[in-house]
């Protein structure tokens, strides 16, 4: 029996997702399967060192990607690292997208600060 959960995050940029997972010391790689309670199909997978479970990244027919993970057994390590419902990863992905778009669209630099409560603050500066 699988305990697979789908995160609410809709990924539109694999490049920004890759940069996001690297912040946590994880890697994103192209793959046909990912490990959870059972082996599942995917397009990419997120691997966290020291964790046998992975996060699967699947492309949807609409073009965006969704994240799938299992909280059972070794999957608890994913929650510890990426947050409940992958909240920390979602926040980091949003920050990466914002920084990419600010630079690409406007040529702005983004100054990033982590607040005492763990949230990110992004300040866009026109160069």
Short mmCIF file of C-alpha atoms in Angstrom, two decimals, residues 16-99:
data_model
loop_
_atom_site.label_atom_id
_atom_site.label_comp_id
_atom_site.label_asym_id
_atom_site.label_seq_id
_atom_site.Cartn_x
_atom_site.Cartn_y
_atom_site.Cartn_z
CA UNK A 16 14.15 27.11 -10.34
CA UNK A 17 13.15 23.83 -8.68
CA UNK A 18 16.71 22.56 -9.12
CA UNK A 19 18.12 25.70 -7.50
CA UNK A 20 15.57 25.36 -4.68
CA UNK A 21 16.41 21.78 -3.74
CA UNK A 22 20.14 22.59 -3.80
CA UNK A 23 19.54 25.11 -0.99
CA UNK A 24 18.55 22.12 1.18
CA UNK A 25 21.56 20.03 0.13
CA UNK A 26 19.42 17.82 -2.13
CA UNK A 27 19.67 17.12 -5.85
CA UNK A 28 17.17 17.10 -8.71
CA UNK A 29 17.76 14.63 -11.52
CA UNK A 30 15.92 13.27 -14.53
CA UNK A 31 14.58 9.82 -13.74
CA UNK A 32 11.86 7.35 -14.68
CA UNK A 33 11.17 6.23 -11.09
CA UNK A 34 11.52 7.41 -7.51
CA UNK A 35 11.60 5.49 -4.24
CA UNK A 36 8.86 5.76 -1.67
CA UNK A 37 7.09 2.91 0.12
CA UNK A 38 7.02 1.39 -3.36
CA UNK A 39 8.74 2.40 -6.61
CA UNK A 40 6.70 5.05 -8.45
CA UNK A 41 6.89 6.58 -11.95
CA UNK A 42 8.16 10.15 -12.45
CA UNK A 43 9.93 12.53 -14.83
CA UNK A 44 12.41 13.85 -12.25
CA UNK A 45 13.25 12.96 -8.67
CA UNK A 46 14.58 14.87 -5.70
CA UNK A 47 17.21 12.98 -3.72
CA UNK A 48 18.16 13.90 -0.18
CA UNK A 49 21.45 12.46 1.13
CA UNK A 50 20.89 9.88 3.86
CA UNK A 51 17.26 9.26 2.90
CA UNK A 52 16.15 6.20 0.94
CA UNK A 53 12.81 7.82 0.01
CA UNK A 54 12.69 10.48 -2.71
CA UNK A 55 10.28 13.10 -4.02
CA UNK A 56 8.89 12.36 -7.45
CA UNK A 57 8.30 15.17 -9.92
CA UNK A 58 5.66 14.38 -12.53
CA UNK A 59 4.68 16.45 -15.54
CA UNK A 60 0.94 16.98 -15.89
CA UNK A 61 -0.93 17.20 -19.20
CA UNK A 62 -1.35 20.97 -18.62
CA UNK A 63 2.46 21.31 -18.74
CA UNK A 64 3.30 22.05 -15.10
CA UNK A 65 4.88 19.57 -12.69
CA UNK A 66 3.62 18.24 -9.36
CA UNK A 67 5.57 16.81 -6.43
CA UNK A 68 4.77 13.43 -4.89
CA UNK A 69 6.21 12.01 -1.70
CA UNK A 70 5.60 9.50 1.07
CA UNK A 71 5.71 10.35 4.78
CA UNK A 72 5.93 6.73 5.91
CA UNK A 73 9.16 5.38 7.42
CA UNK A 74 12.19 7.12 5.86
CA UNK A 75 9.86 9.69 4.30
CA UNK A 76 9.84 11.44 7.68
CA UNK A 77 13.32 12.71 6.82
CA UNK A 78 11.82 14.49 3.80
CA UNK A 79 9.33 16.25 6.08
CA UNK A 80 12.06 17.23 8.55
CA UNK A 81 14.13 18.79 5.76
CA UNK A 82 11.47 20.26 3.43
CA UNK A 83 8.77 21.04 5.99
CA UNK A 84 5.24 19.87 6.59
CA UNK A 85 3.42 19.61 3.24
CA UNK A 86 6.82 20.55 1.70
CA UNK A 87 6.20 24.09 2.98
CA UNK A 88 9.88 25.07 3.23
CA UNK A 89 10.55 23.79 -0.28
CA UNK A 90 7.47 25.62 -1.58
CA UNK A 91 8.69 28.88 -0.01
CA UNK A 92 12.16 28.42 -1.48
CA UNK A 93 10.77 27.62 -4.93
CA UNK A 94 8.61 30.77 -4.86
CA UNK A 95 11.68 32.82 -3.89
CA UNK A 96 13.75 31.32 -6.71
CA UNK A 97 11.01 32.03 -9.28
CA UNK A 98 10.73 35.60 -8.01
CA UNK A 99 14.48 36.16 -8.20
#
